[in-house]
GROMACS .gro file of N, CA and C in nm:
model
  372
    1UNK      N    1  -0.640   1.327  -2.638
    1UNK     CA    2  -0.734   1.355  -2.531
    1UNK      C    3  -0.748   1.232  -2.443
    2UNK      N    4  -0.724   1.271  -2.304
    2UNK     CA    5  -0.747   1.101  -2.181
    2UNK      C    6  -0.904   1.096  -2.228
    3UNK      N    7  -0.945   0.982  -2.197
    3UNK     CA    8  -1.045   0.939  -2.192
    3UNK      C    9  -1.050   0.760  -2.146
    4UNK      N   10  -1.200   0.823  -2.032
    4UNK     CA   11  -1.190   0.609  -1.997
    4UNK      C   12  -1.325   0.628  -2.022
    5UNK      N   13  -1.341   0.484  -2.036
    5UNK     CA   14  -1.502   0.430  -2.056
    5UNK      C   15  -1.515   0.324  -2.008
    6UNK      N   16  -1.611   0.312  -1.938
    6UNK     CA   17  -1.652   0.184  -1.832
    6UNK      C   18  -1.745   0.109  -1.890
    7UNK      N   19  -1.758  -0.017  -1.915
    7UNK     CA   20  -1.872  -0.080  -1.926
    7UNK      C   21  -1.859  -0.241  -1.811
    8UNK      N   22  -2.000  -0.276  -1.855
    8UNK     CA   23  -2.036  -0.431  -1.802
    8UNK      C   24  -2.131  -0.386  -1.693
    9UNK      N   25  -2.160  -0.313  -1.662
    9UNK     CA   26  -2.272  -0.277  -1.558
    9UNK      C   27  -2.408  -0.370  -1.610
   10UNK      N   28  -2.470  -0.391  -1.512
   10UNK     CA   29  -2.614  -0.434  -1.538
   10UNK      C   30  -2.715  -0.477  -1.405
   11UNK      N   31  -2.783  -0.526  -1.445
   11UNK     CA   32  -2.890  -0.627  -1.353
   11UNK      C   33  -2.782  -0.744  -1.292
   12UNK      N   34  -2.777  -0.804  -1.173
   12UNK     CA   35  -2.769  -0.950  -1.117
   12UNK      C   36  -2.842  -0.965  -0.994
   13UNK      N   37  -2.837  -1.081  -0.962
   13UNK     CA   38  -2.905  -1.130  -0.924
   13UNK      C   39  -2.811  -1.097  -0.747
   14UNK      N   40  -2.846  -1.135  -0.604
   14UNK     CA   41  -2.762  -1.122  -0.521
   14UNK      C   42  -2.668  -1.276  -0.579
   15UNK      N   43  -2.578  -1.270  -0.491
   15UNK     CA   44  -2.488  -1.406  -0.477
   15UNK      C   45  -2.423  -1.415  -0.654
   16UNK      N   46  -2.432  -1.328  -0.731
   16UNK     CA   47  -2.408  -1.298  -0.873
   16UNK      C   48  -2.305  -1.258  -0.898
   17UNK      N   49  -2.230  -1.230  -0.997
   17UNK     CA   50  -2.120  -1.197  -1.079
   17UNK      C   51  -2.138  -1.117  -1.154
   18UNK      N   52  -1.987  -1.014  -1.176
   18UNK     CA   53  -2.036  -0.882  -1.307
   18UNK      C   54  -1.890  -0.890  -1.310
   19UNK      N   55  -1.828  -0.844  -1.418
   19UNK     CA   56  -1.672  -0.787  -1.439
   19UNK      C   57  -1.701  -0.662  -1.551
   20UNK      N   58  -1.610  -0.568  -1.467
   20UNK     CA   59  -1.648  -0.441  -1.524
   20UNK      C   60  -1.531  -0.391  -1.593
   21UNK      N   61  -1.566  -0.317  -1.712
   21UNK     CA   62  -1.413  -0.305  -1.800
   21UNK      C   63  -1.381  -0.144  -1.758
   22UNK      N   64  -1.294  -0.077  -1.786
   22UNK     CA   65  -1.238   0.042  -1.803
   22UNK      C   66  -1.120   0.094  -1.891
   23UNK      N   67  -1.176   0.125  -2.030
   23UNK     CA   68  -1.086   0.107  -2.123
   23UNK      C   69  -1.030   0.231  -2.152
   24UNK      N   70  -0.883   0.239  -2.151
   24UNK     CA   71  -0.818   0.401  -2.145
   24UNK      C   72  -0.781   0.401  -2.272
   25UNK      N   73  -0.797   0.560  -2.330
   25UNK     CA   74  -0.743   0.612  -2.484
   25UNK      C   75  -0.688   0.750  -2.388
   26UNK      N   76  -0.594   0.761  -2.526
   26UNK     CA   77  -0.504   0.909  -2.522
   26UNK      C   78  -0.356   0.898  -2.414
   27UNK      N   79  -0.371   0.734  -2.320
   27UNK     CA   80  -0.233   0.809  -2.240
   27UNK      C   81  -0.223   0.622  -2.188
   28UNK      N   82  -0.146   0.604  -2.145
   28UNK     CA   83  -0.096   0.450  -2.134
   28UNK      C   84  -0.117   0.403  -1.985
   29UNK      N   85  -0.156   0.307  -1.936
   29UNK     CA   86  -0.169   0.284  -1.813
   29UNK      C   87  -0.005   0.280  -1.782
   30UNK      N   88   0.090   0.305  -1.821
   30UNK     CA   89   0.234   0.217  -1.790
   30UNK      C   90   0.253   0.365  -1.694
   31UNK      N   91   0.188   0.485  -1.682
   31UNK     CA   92   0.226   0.624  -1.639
   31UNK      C   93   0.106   0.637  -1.529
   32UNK      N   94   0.029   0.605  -1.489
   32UNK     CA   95  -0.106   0.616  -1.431
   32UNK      C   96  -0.153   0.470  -1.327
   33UNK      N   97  -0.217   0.525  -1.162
   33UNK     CA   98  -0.272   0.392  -1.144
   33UNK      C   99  -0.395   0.445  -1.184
   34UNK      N  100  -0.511   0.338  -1.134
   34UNK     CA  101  -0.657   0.358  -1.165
   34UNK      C  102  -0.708   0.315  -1.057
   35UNK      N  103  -0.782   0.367  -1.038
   35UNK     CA  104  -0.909   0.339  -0.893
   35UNK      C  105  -1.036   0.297  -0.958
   36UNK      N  106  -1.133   0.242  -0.886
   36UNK     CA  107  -1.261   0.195  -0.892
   36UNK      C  108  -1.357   0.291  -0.808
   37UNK      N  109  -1.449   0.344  -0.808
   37UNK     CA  110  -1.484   0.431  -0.728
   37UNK      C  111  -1.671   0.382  -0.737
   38UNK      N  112  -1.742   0.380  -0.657
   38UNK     CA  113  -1.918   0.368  -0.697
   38UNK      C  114  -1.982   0.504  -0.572
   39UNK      N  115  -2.123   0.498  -0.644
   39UNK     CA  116  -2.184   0.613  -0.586
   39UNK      C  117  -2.296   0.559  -0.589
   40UNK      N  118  -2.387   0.523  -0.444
   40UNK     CA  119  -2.494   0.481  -0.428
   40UNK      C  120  -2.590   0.655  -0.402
   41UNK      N  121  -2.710   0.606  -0.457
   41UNK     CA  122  -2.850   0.779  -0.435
   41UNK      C  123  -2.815   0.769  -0.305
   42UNK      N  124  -2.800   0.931  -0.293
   42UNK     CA  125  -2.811   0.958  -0.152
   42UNK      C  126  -2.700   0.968  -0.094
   43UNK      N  127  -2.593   0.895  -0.129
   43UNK     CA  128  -2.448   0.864  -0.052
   43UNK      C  129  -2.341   0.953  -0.135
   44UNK      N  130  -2.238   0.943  -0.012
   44UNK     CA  131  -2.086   0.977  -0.111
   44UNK      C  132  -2.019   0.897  -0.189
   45UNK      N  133  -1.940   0.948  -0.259
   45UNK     CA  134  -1.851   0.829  -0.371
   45UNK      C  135  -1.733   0.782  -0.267
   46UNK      N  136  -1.759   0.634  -0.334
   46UNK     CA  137  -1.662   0.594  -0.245
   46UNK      C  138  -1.562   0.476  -0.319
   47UNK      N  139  -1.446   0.473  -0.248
   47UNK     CA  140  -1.323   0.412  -0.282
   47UNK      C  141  -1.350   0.273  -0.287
   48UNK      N  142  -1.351   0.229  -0.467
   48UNK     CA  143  -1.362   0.060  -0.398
   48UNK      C  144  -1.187  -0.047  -0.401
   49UNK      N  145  -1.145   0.027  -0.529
   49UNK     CA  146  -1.019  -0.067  -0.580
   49UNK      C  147  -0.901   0.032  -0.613
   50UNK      N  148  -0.860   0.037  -0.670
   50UNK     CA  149  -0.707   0.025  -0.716
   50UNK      C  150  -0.581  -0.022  -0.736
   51UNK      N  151  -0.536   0.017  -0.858
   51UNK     CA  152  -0.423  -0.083  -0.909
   51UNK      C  153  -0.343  -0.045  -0.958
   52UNK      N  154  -0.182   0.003  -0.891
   52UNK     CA  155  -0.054   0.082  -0.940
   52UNK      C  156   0.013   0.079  -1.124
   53UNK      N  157   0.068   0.166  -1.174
   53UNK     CA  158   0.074   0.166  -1.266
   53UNK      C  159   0.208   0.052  -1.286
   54UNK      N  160   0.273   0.059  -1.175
   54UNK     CA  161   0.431   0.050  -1.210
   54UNK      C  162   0.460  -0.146  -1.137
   55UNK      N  163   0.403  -0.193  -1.079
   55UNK     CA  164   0.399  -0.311  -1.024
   55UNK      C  165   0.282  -0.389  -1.021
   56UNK      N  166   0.181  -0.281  -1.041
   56UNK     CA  167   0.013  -0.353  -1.027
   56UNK      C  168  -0.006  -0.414  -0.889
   57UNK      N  169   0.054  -0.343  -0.757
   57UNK     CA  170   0.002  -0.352  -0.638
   57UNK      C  171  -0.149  -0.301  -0.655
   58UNK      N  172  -0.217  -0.404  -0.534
   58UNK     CA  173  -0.394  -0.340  -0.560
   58UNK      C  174  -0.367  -0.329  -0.431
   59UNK      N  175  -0.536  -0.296  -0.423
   59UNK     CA  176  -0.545  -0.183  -0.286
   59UNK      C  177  -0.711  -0.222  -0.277
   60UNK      N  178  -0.791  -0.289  -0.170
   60UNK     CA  179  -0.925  -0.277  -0.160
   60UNK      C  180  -1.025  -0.235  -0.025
   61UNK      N  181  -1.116  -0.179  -0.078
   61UNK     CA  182  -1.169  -0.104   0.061
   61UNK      C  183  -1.234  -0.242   0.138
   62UNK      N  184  -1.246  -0.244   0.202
   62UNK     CA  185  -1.264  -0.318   0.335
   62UNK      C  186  -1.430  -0.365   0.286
   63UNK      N  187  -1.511  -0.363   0.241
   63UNK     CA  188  -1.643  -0.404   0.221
   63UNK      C  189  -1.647  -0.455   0.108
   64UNK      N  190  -1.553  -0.450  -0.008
   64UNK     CA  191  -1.551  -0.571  -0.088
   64UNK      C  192  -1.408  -0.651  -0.136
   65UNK      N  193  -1.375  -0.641   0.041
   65UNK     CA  194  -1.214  -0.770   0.012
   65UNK      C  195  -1.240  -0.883   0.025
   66UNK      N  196  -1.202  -0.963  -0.060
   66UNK     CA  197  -1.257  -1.120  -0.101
   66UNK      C  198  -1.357  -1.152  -0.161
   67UNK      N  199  -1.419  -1.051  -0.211
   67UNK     CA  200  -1.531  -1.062  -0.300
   67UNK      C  201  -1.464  -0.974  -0.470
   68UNK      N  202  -1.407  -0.905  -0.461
   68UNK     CA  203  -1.350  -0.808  -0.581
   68UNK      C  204  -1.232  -0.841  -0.633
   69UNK      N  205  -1.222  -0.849  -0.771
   69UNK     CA  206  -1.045  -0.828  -0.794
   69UNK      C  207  -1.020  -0.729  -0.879
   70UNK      N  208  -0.905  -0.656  -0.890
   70UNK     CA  209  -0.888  -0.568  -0.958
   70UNK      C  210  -0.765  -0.604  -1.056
   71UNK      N  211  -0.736  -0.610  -1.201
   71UNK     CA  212  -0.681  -0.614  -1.259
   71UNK      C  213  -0.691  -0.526  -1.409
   72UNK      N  214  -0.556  -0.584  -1.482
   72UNK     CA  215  -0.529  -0.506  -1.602
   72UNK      C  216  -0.439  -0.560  -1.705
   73UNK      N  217  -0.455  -0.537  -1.853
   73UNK     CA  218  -0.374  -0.563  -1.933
   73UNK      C  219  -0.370  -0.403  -1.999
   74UNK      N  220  -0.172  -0.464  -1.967
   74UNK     CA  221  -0.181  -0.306  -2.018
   74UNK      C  222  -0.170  -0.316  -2.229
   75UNK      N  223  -0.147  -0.441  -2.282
   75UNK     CA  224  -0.167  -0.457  -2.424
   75UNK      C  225  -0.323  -0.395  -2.462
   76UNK      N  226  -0.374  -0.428  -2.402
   76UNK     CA  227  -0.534  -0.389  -2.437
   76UNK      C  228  -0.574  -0.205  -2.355
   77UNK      N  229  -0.459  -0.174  -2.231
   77UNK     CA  230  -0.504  -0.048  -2.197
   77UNK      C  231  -0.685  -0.041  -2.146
   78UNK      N  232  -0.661  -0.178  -2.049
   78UNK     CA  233  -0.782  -0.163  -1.984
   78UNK      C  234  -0.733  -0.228  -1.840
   79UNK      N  235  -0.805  -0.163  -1.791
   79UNK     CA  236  -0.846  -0.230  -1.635
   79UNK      C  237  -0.984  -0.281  -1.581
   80UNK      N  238  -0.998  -0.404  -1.502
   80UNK     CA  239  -1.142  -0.501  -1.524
   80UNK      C  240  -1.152  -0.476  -1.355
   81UNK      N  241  -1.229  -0.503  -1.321
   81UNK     CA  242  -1.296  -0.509  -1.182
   81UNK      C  243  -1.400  -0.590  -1.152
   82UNK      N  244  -1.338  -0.716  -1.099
   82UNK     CA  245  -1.413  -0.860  -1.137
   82UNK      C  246  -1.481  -0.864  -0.984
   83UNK      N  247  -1.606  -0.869  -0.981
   83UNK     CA  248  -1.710  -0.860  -0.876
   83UNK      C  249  -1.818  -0.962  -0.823
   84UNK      N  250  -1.784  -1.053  -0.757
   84UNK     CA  251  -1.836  -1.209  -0.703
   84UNK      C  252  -1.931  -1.159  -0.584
   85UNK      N  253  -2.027  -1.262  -0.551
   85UNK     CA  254  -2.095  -1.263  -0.466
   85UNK      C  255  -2.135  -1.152  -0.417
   86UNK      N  256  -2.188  -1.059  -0.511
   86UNK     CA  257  -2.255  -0.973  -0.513
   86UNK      C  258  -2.345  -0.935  -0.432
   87UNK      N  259  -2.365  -0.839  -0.334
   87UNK     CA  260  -2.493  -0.784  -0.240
   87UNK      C  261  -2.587  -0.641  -0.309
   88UNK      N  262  -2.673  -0.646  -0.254
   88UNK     CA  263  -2.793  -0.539  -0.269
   88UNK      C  264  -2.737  -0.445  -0.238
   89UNK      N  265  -2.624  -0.409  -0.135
   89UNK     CA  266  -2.562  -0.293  -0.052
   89UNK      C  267  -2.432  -0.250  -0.203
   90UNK      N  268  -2.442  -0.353  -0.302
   90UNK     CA  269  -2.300  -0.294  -0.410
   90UNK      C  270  -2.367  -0.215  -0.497
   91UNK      N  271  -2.519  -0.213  -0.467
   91UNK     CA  272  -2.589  -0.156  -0.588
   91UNK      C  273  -2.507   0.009  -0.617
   92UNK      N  274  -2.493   0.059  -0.722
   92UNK     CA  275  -2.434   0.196  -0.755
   92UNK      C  276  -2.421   0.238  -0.882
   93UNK      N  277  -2.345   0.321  -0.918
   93UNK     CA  278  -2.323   0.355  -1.034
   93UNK      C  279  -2.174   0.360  -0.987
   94UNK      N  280  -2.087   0.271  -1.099
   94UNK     CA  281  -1.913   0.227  -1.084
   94UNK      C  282  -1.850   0.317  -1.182
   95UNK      N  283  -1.738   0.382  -1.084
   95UNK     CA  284  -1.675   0.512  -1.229
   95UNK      C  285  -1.510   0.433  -1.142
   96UNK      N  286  -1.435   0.423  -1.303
   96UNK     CA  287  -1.296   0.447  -1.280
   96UNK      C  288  -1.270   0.582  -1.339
   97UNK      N  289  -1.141   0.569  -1.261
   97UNK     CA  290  -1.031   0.725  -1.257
   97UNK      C  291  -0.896   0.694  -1.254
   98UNK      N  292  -0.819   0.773  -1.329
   98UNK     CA  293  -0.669   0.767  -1.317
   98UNK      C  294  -0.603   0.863  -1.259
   99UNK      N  295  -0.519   0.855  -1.190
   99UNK     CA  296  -0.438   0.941  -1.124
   99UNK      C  297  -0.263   0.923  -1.194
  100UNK      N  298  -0.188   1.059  -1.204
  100UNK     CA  299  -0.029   1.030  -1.266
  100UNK      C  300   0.054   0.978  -1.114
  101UNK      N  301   0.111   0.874  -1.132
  101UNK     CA  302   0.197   0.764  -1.064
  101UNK      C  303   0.158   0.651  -1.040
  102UNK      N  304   0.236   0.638  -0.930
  102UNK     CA  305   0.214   0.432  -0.805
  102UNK      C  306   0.165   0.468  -0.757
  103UNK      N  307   0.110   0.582  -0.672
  103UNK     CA  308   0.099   0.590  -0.506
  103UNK      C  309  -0.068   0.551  -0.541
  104UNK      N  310  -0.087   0.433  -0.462
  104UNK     CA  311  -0.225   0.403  -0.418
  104UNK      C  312  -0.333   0.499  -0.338
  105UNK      N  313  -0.438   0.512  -0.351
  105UNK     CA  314  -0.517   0.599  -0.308
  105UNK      C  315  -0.673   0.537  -0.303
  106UNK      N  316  -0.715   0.532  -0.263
  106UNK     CA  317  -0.882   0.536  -0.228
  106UNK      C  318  -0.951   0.737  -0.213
  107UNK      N  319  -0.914   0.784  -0.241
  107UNK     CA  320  -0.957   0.903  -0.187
  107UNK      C  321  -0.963   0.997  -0.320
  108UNK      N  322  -1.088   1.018  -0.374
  108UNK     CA  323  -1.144   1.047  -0.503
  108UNK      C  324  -1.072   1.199  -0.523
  109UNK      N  325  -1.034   1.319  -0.446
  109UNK     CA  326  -0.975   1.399  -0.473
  109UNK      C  327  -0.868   1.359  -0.587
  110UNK      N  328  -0.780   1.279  -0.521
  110UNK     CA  329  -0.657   1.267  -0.582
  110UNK      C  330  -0.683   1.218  -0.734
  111UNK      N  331  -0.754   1.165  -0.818
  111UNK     CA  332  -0.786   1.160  -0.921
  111UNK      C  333  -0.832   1.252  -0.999
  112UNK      N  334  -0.766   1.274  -1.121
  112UNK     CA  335  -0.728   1.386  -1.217
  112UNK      C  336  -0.872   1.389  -1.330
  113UNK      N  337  -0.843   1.215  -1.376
  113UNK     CA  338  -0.921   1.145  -1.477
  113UNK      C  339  -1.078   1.084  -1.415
  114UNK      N  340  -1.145   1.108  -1.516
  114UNK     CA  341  -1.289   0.998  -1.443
  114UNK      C  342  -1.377   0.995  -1.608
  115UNK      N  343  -1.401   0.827  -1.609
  115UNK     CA  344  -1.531   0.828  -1.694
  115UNK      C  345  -1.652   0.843  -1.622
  116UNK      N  346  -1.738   0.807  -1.727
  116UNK     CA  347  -1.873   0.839  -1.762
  116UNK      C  348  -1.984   0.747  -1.651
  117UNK      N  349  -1.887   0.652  -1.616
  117UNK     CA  350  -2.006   0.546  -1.524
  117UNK      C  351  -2.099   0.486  -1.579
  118UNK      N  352  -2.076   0.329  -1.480
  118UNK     CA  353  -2.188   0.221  -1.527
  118UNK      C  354  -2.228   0.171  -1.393
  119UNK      N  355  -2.378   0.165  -1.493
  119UNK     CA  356  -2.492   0.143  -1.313
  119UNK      C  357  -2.464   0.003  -1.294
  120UNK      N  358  -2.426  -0.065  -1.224
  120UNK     CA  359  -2.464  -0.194  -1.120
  120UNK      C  360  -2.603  -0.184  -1.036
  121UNK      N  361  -2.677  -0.269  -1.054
  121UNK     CA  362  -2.794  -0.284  -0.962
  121UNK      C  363  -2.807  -0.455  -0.914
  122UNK      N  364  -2.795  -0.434  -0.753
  122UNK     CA  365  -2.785  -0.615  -0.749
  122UNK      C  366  -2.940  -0.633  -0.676
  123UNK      N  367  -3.020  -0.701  -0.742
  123UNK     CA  368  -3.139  -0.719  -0.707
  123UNK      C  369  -3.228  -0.839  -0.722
  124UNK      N  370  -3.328  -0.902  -0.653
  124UNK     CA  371  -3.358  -1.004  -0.703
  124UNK      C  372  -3.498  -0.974  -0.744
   0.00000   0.00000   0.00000
């Protein structure tokens, strides 16, 4: 059975740090990329990261480039989403998803897979 599970969500502070895990069972990242996706109350889900299965090209939405990185070990079958200088506007709840291939995507349709989500709240 696929299954991801996200953790590292929490409280920070603004100008703060979080790295968020996404750990896959049942199917191998070596077949799958993964996206980063958050959902603020009130708003749509939206595209933050992604990272190809087959080269580990990333991909980031425009409101957290140079602040985010997206990476992965595929020995461990996780992908991290390392999150610097943190704003009040990142506050959400963060879900990864896998999709079957490379082809990069921001666009939550195209994802097959989705965990459970972890809240981020950046607040002081």
């Amino acid at each position: 059975q696929l299954q991801l599970v996200e953790s590292g969500g929490g409280l920070v502070q603004p100008g703060g740090s979080l790295r968020l895990s996404c750990a896959a069972s049942g199917f191998t990242l070596d077949y799958y990329t993964i996206g980063w996706f958050r959902q603020a109350p009130g708003k749509e889900r939206e595209g933050v990261s992604c990272i190809s299965n087959s080269d580990s090209t990333t991909y980031y939405a425009d409101s957290v480039k140079g602040r985010f990185t997206i990476s992965k070990d595929n020995a461990k079958n996780t992908v991290y989403l390392q999150m610097n200088s943190l704003k009040p506007e990142d506050t959400a709840v963060y879900y990864c998803a896998a999709r079957w291939g490379s082809f990069l995507s921001l666009q939550s349709y195209q994802y097959n897979y989705w965990g459970q989500g972890t809240q981020v709240t950046v607040s002081s």
